[in-house]
PDB file of C-alpha atoms in Angstrom:
ATOM      1  CA  UNK X 301      -2.358  97.903  49.745  1.00  0.00           C
ATOM      2  CA  UNK X 302      -1.766 100.540  52.408  1.00  0.00           C
ATOM      3  CA  UNK X 303      -1.751 103.210  49.696  1.00  0.00           C
ATOM      4  CA  UNK X 304      -5.204 102.110  48.543  1.00  0.00           C
ATOM      5  CA  UNK X 305      -6.508 102.142  52.124  1.00  0.00           C
ATOM      6  CA  UNK X 306      -5.236 105.668  52.606  1.00  0.00           C
ATOM      7  CA  UNK X 307      -6.852 106.827  49.399  1.00  0.00           C
ATOM      8  CA  UNK X 308     -10.169 105.290  50.433  1.00  0.00           C
ATOM      9  CA  UNK X 309      -9.923 106.961  53.827  1.00  0.00           C
ATOM     10  CA  UNK X 310      -9.296 110.318  52.159  1.00  0.00           C
ATOM     11  CA  UNK X 311     -12.256 109.778  49.863  1.00  0.00           C
ATOM     12  CA  UNK X 312     -14.552 109.175  52.833  1.00  0.00           C
ATOM     13  CA  UNK X 313     -13.091 112.112  54.707  1.00  0.00           C
ATOM     14  CA  UNK X 314     -13.613 114.541  51.833  1.00  0.00           C
ATOM     15  CA  UNK X 315     -16.827 112.879  50.641  1.00  0.00           C
ATOM     16  CA  UNK X 316     -15.465 112.738  47.119  1.00  0.00           C
ATOM     17  CA  UNK X 317     -16.279 109.781  44.896  1.00  0.00           C
ATOM     18  CA  UNK X 318     -12.747 109.542  43.601  1.00  0.00           C
ATOM     19  CA  UNK X 319      -9.512 110.072  45.458  1.00  0.00           C
ATOM     20  CA  UNK X 320      -6.012 109.290  44.228  1.00  0.00           C
ATOM     21  CA  UNK X 321      -3.172 108.368  46.489  1.00  0.00           C
ATOM     22  CA  UNK X 322      -0.566 111.098  46.788  1.00  0.00           C
ATOM     23  CA  UNK X 323       2.827 111.200  48.412  1.00  0.00           C
ATOM     24  CA  UNK X 324       1.623 114.073  50.587  1.00  0.00           C
ATOM     25  CA  UNK X 325      -1.115 111.901  52.042  1.00  0.00           C
ATOM     26  CA  UNK X 326       1.328 109.186  53.031  1.00  0.00           C
ATOM     27  CA  UNK X 327       3.679 111.748  54.545  1.00  0.00           C
ATOM     28  CA  UNK X 328       0.845 113.252  56.595  1.00  0.00           C
ATOM     29  CA  UNK X 329      -0.297 109.828  57.739  1.00  0.00           C
ATOM     30  CA  UNK X 330       3.187 108.794  58.852  1.00  0.00           C
ATOM     31  CA  UNK X 331       3.786 112.117  60.592  1.00  0.00           C
ATOM     32  CA  UNK X 332       0.515 111.854  62.532  1.00  0.00           C
ATOM     33  CA  UNK X 333       1.479 108.306  63.468  1.00  0.00           C
ATOM     34  CA  UNK X 334       4.775 109.589  64.839  1.00  0.00           C
ATOM     35  CA  UNK X 335       2.979 112.335  66.762  1.00  0.00           C
ATOM     36  CA  UNK X 336       0.653 109.813  68.384  1.00  0.00           C
ATOM     37  CA  UNK X 337       3.554 107.567  69.369  1.00  0.00           C
ATOM     38  CA  UNK X 338       5.497 110.489  70.849  1.00  0.00           C
ATOM     39  CA  UNK X 339       2.438 111.678  72.786  1.00  0.00           C
ATOM     40  CA  UNK X 340       2.676 108.570  74.944  1.00  0.00           C
ATOM     41  CA  UNK X 341       6.072 109.673  76.227  1.00  0.00           C
ATOM     42  CA  UNK X 342       5.689 113.458  76.189  1.00  0.00           C
ATOM     43  CA  UNK X 343       4.462 113.930  79.757  1.00  0.00           C
ATOM     44  CA  UNK X 344       6.994 111.479  81.174  1.00  0.00           C
ATOM     45  CA  UNK X 345       9.779 113.325  79.349  1.00  0.00           C
ATOM     46  CA  UNK X 346       8.436 116.714  80.511  1.00  0.00           C
ATOM     47  CA  UNK X 347       8.187 117.979  76.940  1.00  0.00           C
ATOM     48  CA  UNK X 348       5.010 120.025  77.391  1.00  0.00           C
ATOM     49  CA  UNK X 349       5.188 123.576  78.663  1.00  0.00           C
ATOM     50  CA  UNK X 350       2.851 126.535  78.980  1.00  0.00           C
ATOM     51  CA  UNK X 351       3.076 130.084  77.733  1.00  0.00           C
ATOM     52  CA  UNK X 352       0.762 132.922  78.697  1.00  0.00           C
ATOM     53  CA  UNK X 353      -0.579 135.693  76.464  1.00  0.00           C
ATOM     54  CA  UNK X 354      -1.766 138.867  78.218  1.00  0.00           C
ATOM     55  CA  UNK X 355      -5.263 140.268  77.658  1.00  0.00           C
ATOM     56  CA  UNK X 356      -5.754 144.009  78.092  1.00  0.00           C
ATOM     57  CA  UNK X 357      -8.734 146.282  78.704  1.00  0.00           C
ATOM     58  CA  UNK X 358      -9.676 149.608  77.145  1.00  0.00           C
ATOM     59  CA  UNK X 359      -7.302 151.542  79.391  1.00  0.00           C
ATOM     60  CA  UNK X 360      -4.444 149.162  78.574  1.00  0.00           C
ATOM     61  CA  UNK X 361      -4.989 147.630  82.004  1.00  0.00           C
ATOM     62  CA  UNK X 362      -4.174 143.948  82.414  1.00  0.00           C
ATOM     63  CA  UNK X 363      -7.380 141.907  82.562  1.00  0.00           C
ATOM     64  CA  UNK X 364      -5.998 138.391  82.341  1.00  0.00           C
ATOM     65  CA  UNK X 365      -3.807 135.857  80.577  1.00  0.00           C
ATOM     66  CA  UNK X 366      -4.597 132.873  78.400  1.00  0.00           C
ATOM     67  CA  UNK X 367      -2.638 129.683  79.095  1.00  0.00           C
ATOM     68  CA  UNK X 368      -1.415 128.136  75.838  1.00  0.00           C
ATOM     69  CA  UNK X 369       0.053 124.644  75.570  1.00  0.00           C
ATOM     70  CA  UNK X 370       3.299 124.099  73.655  1.00  0.00           C
ATOM     71  CA  UNK X 371       5.136 120.896  72.787  1.00  0.00           C
ATOM     72  CA  UNK X 372       8.793 120.678  71.821  1.00  0.00           C
ATOM     73  CA  UNK X 373       9.452 117.032  70.993  1.00  0.00           C
ATOM     74  CA  UNK X 374      12.987 115.616  70.996  1.00  0.00           C
ATOM     75  CA  UNK X 375      12.334 113.747  67.747  1.00  0.00           C
ATOM     76  CA  UNK X 376       9.879 115.912  65.788  1.00  0.00           C
ATOM     77  CA  UNK X 377      10.707 119.381  67.098  1.00  0.00           C
ATOM     78  CA  UNK X 378       8.005 121.954  67.803  1.00  0.00           C
ATOM     79  CA  UNK X 379       4.587 120.474  67.066  1.00  0.00           C
ATOM     80  CA  UNK X 380       1.712 122.978  66.658  1.00  0.00           C
ATOM     81  CA  UNK X 381      -1.307 122.580  68.977  1.00  0.00           C
ATOM     82  CA  UNK X 382      -3.685 122.358  66.017  1.00  0.00           C
ATOM     83  CA  UNK X 383      -1.781 119.226  64.996  1.00  0.00           C
ATOM     84  CA  UNK X 384      -1.295 117.369  68.271  1.00  0.00           C
ATOM     85  CA  UNK X 385      -4.502 118.261  70.134  1.00  0.00           C
ATOM     86  CA  UNK X 386      -6.880 116.546  67.654  1.00  0.00           C
ATOM     87  CA  UNK X 387      -4.583 113.511  67.720  1.00  0.00           C
ATOM     88  CA  UNK X 388      -4.554 113.552  71.538  1.00  0.00           C
ATOM     89  CA  UNK X 389      -8.353 113.671  71.604  1.00  0.00           C
ATOM     90  CA  UNK X 390      -8.659 110.822  69.131  1.00  0.00           C
ATOM     91  CA  UNK X 391      -6.087 108.629  70.865  1.00  0.00           C
ATOM     92  CA  UNK X 392      -7.415 109.157  74.401  1.00  0.00           C
ATOM     93  CA  UNK X 393      -4.609 111.284  75.861  1.00  0.00           C
ATOM     94  CA  UNK X 394      -6.512 114.566  76.110  1.00  0.00           C
ATOM     95  CA  UNK X 395      -7.782 114.100  79.654  1.00  0.00           C
ATOM     96  CA  UNK X 396      -4.261 113.523  80.972  1.00  0.00           C
ATOM     97  CA  UNK X 397      -2.827 116.432  78.990  1.00  0.00           C
ATOM     98  CA  UNK X 398      -5.763 118.655  79.909  1.00  0.00           C
ATOM     99  CA  UNK X 399      -5.310 117.975  83.611  1.00  0.00           C
ATOM    100  CA  UNK X 400      -1.631 118.885  83.255  1.00  0.00           C
ATOM    101  CA  UNK X 401      -2.599 122.234  81.691  1.00  0.00           C
ATOM    102  CA  UNK X 402      -5.082 123.037  84.463  1.00  0.00           C
ATOM    103  CA  UNK X 403      -2.738 122.014  87.277  1.00  0.00           C
ATOM    104  CA  UNK X 404       0.333 123.776  85.895  1.00  0.00           C
ATOM    105  CA  UNK X 405      -1.473 127.001  84.944  1.00  0.00           C
ATOM    106  CA  UNK X 406      -3.174 127.296  88.344  1.00  0.00           C
ATOM    107  CA  UNK X 407       0.150 126.634  90.059  1.00  0.00           C
ATOM    108  CA  UNK X 408       2.050 129.152  87.907  1.00  0.00           C
ATOM    109  CA  UNK X 409      -0.500 131.944  88.196  1.00  0.00           C
ATOM    110  CA  UNK X 410      -0.978 131.399  91.940  1.00  0.00           C
ATOM    111  CA  UNK X 411       2.775 131.730  92.414  1.00  0.00           C
ATOM    112  CA  UNK X 412       3.052 134.797  90.159  1.00  0.00           C
ATOM    113  CA  UNK X 413       0.213 136.577  91.943  1.00  0.00           C
ATOM    114  CA  UNK X 414       1.953 136.012  95.269  1.00  0.00           C
ATOM    115  CA  UNK X 415       5.313 137.196  93.918  1.00  0.00           C
ATOM    116  CA  UNK X 416       4.066 140.316  92.117  1.00  0.00           C
ATOM    117  CA  UNK X 417       0.915 141.285  94.010  1.00  0.00           C
ATOM    118  CA  UNK X 418      -0.919 141.642  90.690  1.00  0.00           C
ATOM    119  CA  UNK X 419      -4.453 140.340  90.268  1.00  0.00           C
ATOM    120  CA  UNK X 420      -5.741 139.084  86.926  1.00  0.00           C
ATOM    121  CA  UNK X 421      -7.903 136.389  85.366  1.00  0.00           C
ATOM    122  CA  UNK X 422      -6.704 133.069  83.961  1.00  0.00           C
ATOM    123  CA  UNK X 423      -8.214 131.568  80.808  1.00  0.00           C
ATOM    124  CA  UNK X 424      -7.750 127.820  80.286  1.00  0.00           C
ATOM    125  CA  UNK X 425      -8.718 125.944  77.135  1.00  0.00           C
ATOM    126  CA  UNK X 426     -10.717 122.767  77.707  1.00  0.00           C
ATOM    127  CA  UNK X 427     -11.732 120.136  75.167  1.00  0.00           C
ATOM    128  CA  UNK X 428     -14.942 118.218  74.621  1.00  0.00           C
ATOM    129  CA  UNK X 429     -13.214 115.076  75.917  1.00  0.00           C
ATOM    130  CA  UNK X 430     -12.534 116.791  79.224  1.00  0.00           C
ATOM    131  CA  UNK X 431     -16.094 118.056  79.577  1.00  0.00           C
ATOM    132  CA  UNK X 432     -17.407 114.578  78.790  1.00  0.00           C
ATOM    133  CA  UNK X 433     -15.193 113.045  81.468  1.00  0.00           C
ATOM    134  CA  UNK X 434     -17.196 112.243  84.608  1.00  0.00           C
ATOM    135  CA  UNK X 435     -14.203 113.201  86.785  1.00  0.00           C
ATOM    136  CA  UNK X 436     -13.559 116.604  85.199  1.00  0.00           C
ATOM    137  CA  UNK X 437     -15.707 118.609  87.619  1.00  0.00           C
ATOM    138  CA  UNK X 438     -14.228 116.875  90.671  1.00  0.00           C
ATOM    139  CA  UNK X 439     -10.646 117.339  89.451  1.00  0.00           C
ATOM    140  CA  UNK X 440     -11.259 121.002  88.615  1.00  0.00           C
ATOM    141  CA  UNK X 441     -12.708 121.800  92.039  1.00  0.00           C
ATOM    142  CA  UNK X 442      -9.954 119.855  93.834  1.00  0.00           C
ATOM    143  CA  UNK X 443      -7.207 121.767  92.007  1.00  0.00           C
ATOM    144  CA  UNK X 444      -8.839 125.119  92.754  1.00  0.00           C
ATOM    145  CA  UNK X 445      -8.934 124.217  96.441  1.00  0.00           C
ATOM    146  CA  UNK X 446      -5.380 122.884  96.398  1.00  0.00           C
ATOM    147  CA  UNK X 447      -3.986 126.202  95.163  1.00  0.00           C
ATOM    148  CA  UNK X 448      -6.537 128.302  97.114  1.00  0.00           C
ATOM    149  CA  UNK X 449      -7.545 129.819  93.797  1.00  0.00           C
ATOM    150  CA  UNK X 450     -10.483 132.215  93.470  1.00  0.00           C
ATOM    151  CA  UNK X 451     -12.733 130.348  91.018  1.00  0.00           C
ATOM    152  CA  UNK X 452     -14.336 133.578  89.790  1.00  0.00           C
ATOM    153  CA  UNK X 453     -10.996 134.567  88.231  1.00  0.00           C
ATOM    154  CA  UNK X 454     -10.864 131.417  86.077  1.00  0.00           C
ATOM    155  CA  UNK X 455     -12.423 131.229  82.631  1.00  0.00           C
ATOM    156  CA  UNK X 456     -12.743 127.894  80.889  1.00  0.00           C
ATOM    157  CA  UNK X 457     -12.491 128.420  77.138  1.00  0.00           C
ATOM    158  CA  UNK X 458     -14.573 126.055  75.043  1.00  0.00           C
ATOM    159  CA  UNK X 459     -14.601 126.200  71.254  1.00  0.00           C
ATOM    160  CA  UNK X 460     -17.893 126.800  69.524  1.00  0.00           C
ATOM    161  CA  UNK X 461     -17.496 123.629  67.450  1.00  0.00           C
ATOM    162  CA  UNK X 462     -17.196 121.557  70.653  1.00  0.00           C
ATOM    163  CA  UNK X 463     -20.481 122.864  72.009  1.00  0.00           C
ATOM    164  CA  UNK X 464     -22.254 122.353  68.714  1.00  0.00           C
ATOM    165  CA  UNK X 465     -21.015 118.764  68.649  1.00  0.00           C
ATOM    166  CA  UNK X 466     -22.262 117.883  72.129  1.00  0.00           C
ATOM    167  CA  UNK X 467     -24.243 120.774  73.542  1.00  0.00           C
ATOM    168  CA  UNK X 468     -26.635 118.698  75.651  1.00  0.00           C
ATOM    169  CA  UNK X 469     -23.985 116.461  77.185  1.00  0.00           C
ATOM    170  CA  UNK X 470     -21.751 119.314  78.291  1.00  0.00           C
ATOM    171  CA  UNK X 471     -24.571 121.591  79.449  1.00  0.00           C
ATOM    172  CA  UNK X 472     -24.939 119.891  82.845  1.00  0.00           C
ATOM    173  CA  UNK X 473     -21.188 120.050  83.462  1.00  0.00           C
ATOM    174  CA  UNK X 474     -21.053 123.722  82.521  1.00  0.00           C
ATOM    175  CA  UNK X 475     -23.928 124.552  84.869  1.00  0.00           C
ATOM    176  CA  UNK X 476     -22.181 122.742  87.755  1.00  0.00           C
ATOM    177  CA  UNK X 477     -18.963 124.638  87.046  1.00  0.00           C
ATOM    178  CA  UNK X 478     -20.872 127.916  86.996  1.00  0.00           C
ATOM    179  CA  UNK X 479     -22.365 127.065  90.383  1.00  0.00           C
ATOM    180  CA  UNK X 480     -18.780 126.964  91.705  1.00  0.00           C
ATOM    181  CA  UNK X 481     -18.255 130.514  90.310  1.00  0.00           C
ATOM    182  CA  UNK X 482     -16.095 129.460  87.376  1.00  0.00           C
ATOM    183  CA  UNK X 483     -16.781 131.423  84.208  1.00  0.00           C
ATOM    184  CA  UNK X 484     -17.254 130.109  80.687  1.00  0.00           C
ATOM    185  CA  UNK X 485     -15.713 131.657  77.582  1.00  0.00           C
ATOM    186  CA  UNK X 486     -16.891 130.765  74.074  1.00  0.00           C
ATOM    187  CA  UNK X 487     -13.807 130.571  71.852  1.00  0.00           C
ATOM    188  CA  UNK X 488     -13.612 131.010  68.054  1.00  0.00           C
ATOM    189  CA  UNK X 489     -17.033 132.641  68.017  1.00  0.00           C
ATOM    190  CA  UNK X 490     -18.593 132.940  64.574  1.00  0.00           C
ATOM    191  CA  UNK X 491     -16.850 129.977  62.969  1.00  0.00           C
ATOM    192  CA  UNK X 492     -19.678 127.484  63.568  1.00  0.00           C
ATOM    193  CA  UNK X 493     -23.262 127.219  62.445  1.00  0.00           C
ATOM    194  CA  UNK X 494     -25.085 127.556  65.756  1.00  0.00           C
ATOM    195  CA  UNK X 495     -23.483 130.549  67.455  1.00  0.00           C
ATOM    196  CA  UNK X 496     -26.734 132.236  68.466  1.00  0.00           C
ATOM    197  CA  UNK X 497     -28.252 128.955  69.642  1.00  0.00           C
ATOM    198  CA  UNK X 498     -25.327 128.470  72.006  1.00  0.00           C
ATOM    199  CA  UNK X 499     -25.673 131.987  73.399  1.00  0.00           C
ATOM    200  CA  UNK X 500     -29.361 131.339  73.967  1.00  0.00           C
ATOM    201  CA  UNK X 501     -29.037 127.925  75.628  1.00  0.00           C
ATOM    202  CA  UNK X 502     -25.825 128.114  77.651  1.00  0.00           C
ATOM    203  CA  UNK X 503     -24.706 130.470  80.455  1.00  0.00           C
ATOM    204  CA  UNK X 504     -21.820 132.093  78.590  1.00  0.00           C
ATOM    205  CA  UNK X 505     -19.867 134.858  80.363  1.00  0.00           C
ATOM    206  CA  UNK X 506     -17.472 135.807  77.603  1.00  0.00           C
ATOM    207  CA  UNK X 507     -17.055 135.269  73.893  1.00  0.00           C
ATOM    208  CA  UNK X 508     -13.891 135.537  71.861  1.00  0.00           C
ATOM    209  CA  UNK X 509     -14.208 136.909  68.355  1.00  0.00           C
ATOM    210  CA  UNK X 510     -12.272 134.554  66.118  1.00  0.00           C
ATOM    211  CA  UNK X 511      -8.999 135.961  64.825  1.00  0.00           C
ATOM    212  CA  UNK X 512     -10.016 135.332  61.208  1.00  0.00           C
ATOM    213  CA  UNK X 513     -12.652 138.061  61.633  1.00  0.00           C
ATOM    214  CA  UNK X 514     -10.198 140.360  63.390  1.00  0.00           C
ATOM    215  CA  UNK X 515      -7.607 139.949  60.620  1.00  0.00           C
ATOM    216  CA  UNK X 516     -10.060 140.887  57.858  1.00  0.00           C
ATOM    217  CA  UNK X 517     -12.326 143.460  59.490  1.00  0.00           C
ATOM    218  CA  UNK X 518     -10.539 146.517  58.059  1.00  0.00           C
ATOM    219  CA  UNK X 519     -10.175 145.120  54.546  1.00  0.00           C
ATOM    220  CA  UNK X 520     -13.612 143.594  54.094  1.00  0.00           C
ATOM    221  CA  UNK X 521     -16.816 145.521  54.822  1.00  0.00           C
ATOM    222  CA  UNK X 522     -18.883 142.371  55.385  1.00  0.00           C
ATOM    223  CA  UNK X 523     -16.445 141.112  57.994  1.00  0.00           C
ATOM    224  CA  UNK X 524     -16.489 144.510  59.689  1.00  0.00           C
ATOM    225  CA  UNK X 525     -20.282 144.398  59.848  1.00  0.00           C
ATOM    226  CA  UNK X 526     -20.166 140.892  61.321  1.00  0.00           C
ATOM    227  CA  UNK X 527     -17.763 141.982  64.066  1.00  0.00           C
ATOM    228  CA  UNK X 528     -19.962 144.995  64.730  1.00  0.00           C
ATOM    229  CA  UNK X 529     -22.989 142.714  65.027  1.00  0.00           C
ATOM    230  CA  UNK X 530     -21.239 140.252  67.354  1.00  0.00           C
ATOM    231  CA  UNK X 531     -20.243 143.032  69.733  1.00  0.00           C
ATOM    232  CA  UNK X 532     -23.736 144.576  69.632  1.00  0.00           C
ATOM    233  CA  UNK X 533     -25.400 141.247  70.469  1.00  0.00           C
ATOM    234  CA  UNK X 534     -22.911 140.646  73.282  1.00  0.00           C
ATOM    235  CA  UNK X 535     -23.669 144.034  74.786  1.00  0.00           C
ATOM    236  CA  UNK X 536     -27.399 143.309  74.704  1.00  0.00           C
ATOM    237  CA  UNK X 537     -26.801 139.973  76.453  1.00  0.00           C
ATOM    238  CA  UNK X 538     -24.259 141.490  78.871  1.00  0.00           C
ATOM    239  CA  UNK X 539     -21.529 139.170  77.675  1.00  0.00           C
ATOM    240  CA  UNK X 540     -17.904 140.316  77.684  1.00  0.00           C
ATOM    241  CA  UNK X 541     -16.237 140.390  74.251  1.00  0.00           C
ATOM    242  CA  UNK X 542     -12.590 139.515  73.668  1.00  0.00           C
ATOM    243  CA  UNK X 543     -10.897 140.085  70.317  1.00  0.00           C
ATOM    244  CA  UNK X 544      -7.891 137.856  69.642  1.00  0.00           C
ATOM    245  CA  UNK X 545      -5.231 138.077  66.967  1.00  0.00           C
ATOM    246  CA  UNK X 546      -4.797 141.869  67.105  1.00  0.00           C
ATOM    247  CA  UNK X 547      -1.607 142.923  65.343  1.00  0.00           C
ATOM    248  CA  UNK X 548      -2.047 146.654  64.632  1.00  0.00           C
ATOM    249  CA  UNK X 549      -3.162 149.789  66.445  1.00  0.00           C
ATOM    250  CA  UNK X 550      -5.699 150.477  63.689  1.00  0.00           C
ATOM    251  CA  UNK X 551      -7.526 147.216  64.354  1.00  0.00           C
ATOM    252  CA  UNK X 552      -7.428 147.771  68.106  1.00  0.00           C
ATOM    253  CA  UNK X 553      -8.907 151.265  67.752  1.00  0.00           C
ATOM    254  CA  UNK X 554     -11.624 150.035  65.400  1.00  0.00           C
ATOM    255  CA  UNK X 555     -12.620 147.351  67.894  1.00  0.00           C
ATOM    256  CA  UNK X 556     -12.583 149.864  70.737  1.00  0.00           C
ATOM    257  CA  UNK X 557     -14.892 152.173  68.795  1.00  0.00           C
ATOM    258  CA  UNK X 558     -17.306 149.263  68.305  1.00  0.00           C
ATOM    259  CA  UNK X 559     -17.400 148.621  72.047  1.00  0.00           C
ATOM    260  CA  UNK X 560     -15.084 145.618  72.458  1.00  0.00           C
ATOM    261  CA  UNK X 561     -14.065 144.962  76.065  1.00  0.00           C
ATOM    262  CA  UNK X 562     -10.786 143.018  76.029  1.00  0.00           C
ATOM    263  CA  UNK X 563      -7.920 142.742  73.530  1.00  0.00           C
ATOM    264  CA  UNK X 564      -5.338 140.044  72.869  1.00  0.00           C
ATOM    265  CA  UNK X 565      -2.625 139.666  70.246  1.00  0.00           C
ATOM    266  CA  UNK X 566       0.972 140.279  69.242  1.00  0.00           C
ATOM    267  CA  UNK X 567       0.336 144.037  69.089  1.00  0.00           C
ATOM    268  CA  UNK X 568       0.284 143.950  72.893  1.00  0.00           C
ATOM    269  CA  UNK X 569       2.484 140.959  73.697  1.00  0.00           C
ATOM    270  CA  UNK X 570       3.568 137.617  72.350  1.00  0.00           C
ATOM    271  CA  UNK X 571       2.859 134.567  74.541  1.00  0.00           C
ATOM    272  CA  UNK X 572       5.344 134.520  77.434  1.00  0.00           C
ATOM    273  CA  UNK X 573       6.822 131.709  79.458  1.00  0.00           C
ATOM    274  CA  UNK X 574       6.466 131.851  83.229  1.00  0.00           C
ATOM    275  CA  UNK X 575       9.619 133.908  83.786  1.00  0.00           C
ATOM    276  CA  UNK X 576       8.716 136.209  80.914  1.00  0.00           C
ATOM    277  CA  UNK X 577       5.274 136.781  82.382  1.00  0.00           C
ATOM    278  CA  UNK X 578       6.810 137.521  85.775  1.00  0.00           C
ATOM    279  CA  UNK X 579       8.963 140.268  84.236  1.00  0.00           C
ATOM    280  CA  UNK X 580       5.948 141.571  82.317  1.00  0.00           C
ATOM    281  CA  UNK X 581       3.932 141.801  85.541  1.00  0.00           C
ATOM    282  CA  UNK X 582       6.771 143.450  87.463  1.00  0.00           C
ATOM    283  CA  UNK X 583       7.217 146.104  84.771  1.00  0.00           C
ATOM    284  CA  UNK X 584       3.529 146.625  84.128  1.00  0.00           C
TER     285      UNK X 584
END
């Protein structure tokens, strides 16, 4: 009976009239179930940790770092964020996890700035569940004050799909955050259907060109033209552009020639743990 239920669920999910139960579907279902169960214990067991990927400017000067959440589970091993974050949002754990990310990243970067004397921005990913939470603004401001953190050096990264899903509900929160000098970054730009509408209706400071465009821009002329157009629009609107997923010098130079502002990817640095970032800053 469970097999039939799973098949029906898949049919609704894919909007197909017919869907046959497959072993893969059961395996995925059971794995996601395990992930959800382990999420309940992950914070208590201190299984989450952060890594930081540097972002560089046109003169190879450090502009900032993006805080990235990682989870190494004792039972399931390393679980990718694109697997556990949707499950955390669905199961109601995202606000707790999100607060951990904000608190830990502010604490880490505050400490590293004091130790190294280097100044740089911090980008933090936030989810729609966090922005919908009535306490999010209060918690964010309290943590900034706790670590004596300059709010203007913090960018909250929100995915385009999140804003499309609930643009009106999060607008008021975003405006309040902007009034406290926090900046807003639009992540995965170009992957949704309402990119220009978002730029028109929300006070966006920065947009990140999705890595799928960056990967293909030198092998597909249409993709190149799209990247060129995104950067041109951003310049007109005085919005900073960040290209993520850069892996070669050729791509970096092409983006630079188009007028991109900030660069991120393995070509410059892999994501680093706190100690790794400290060494990076000391040697920079």
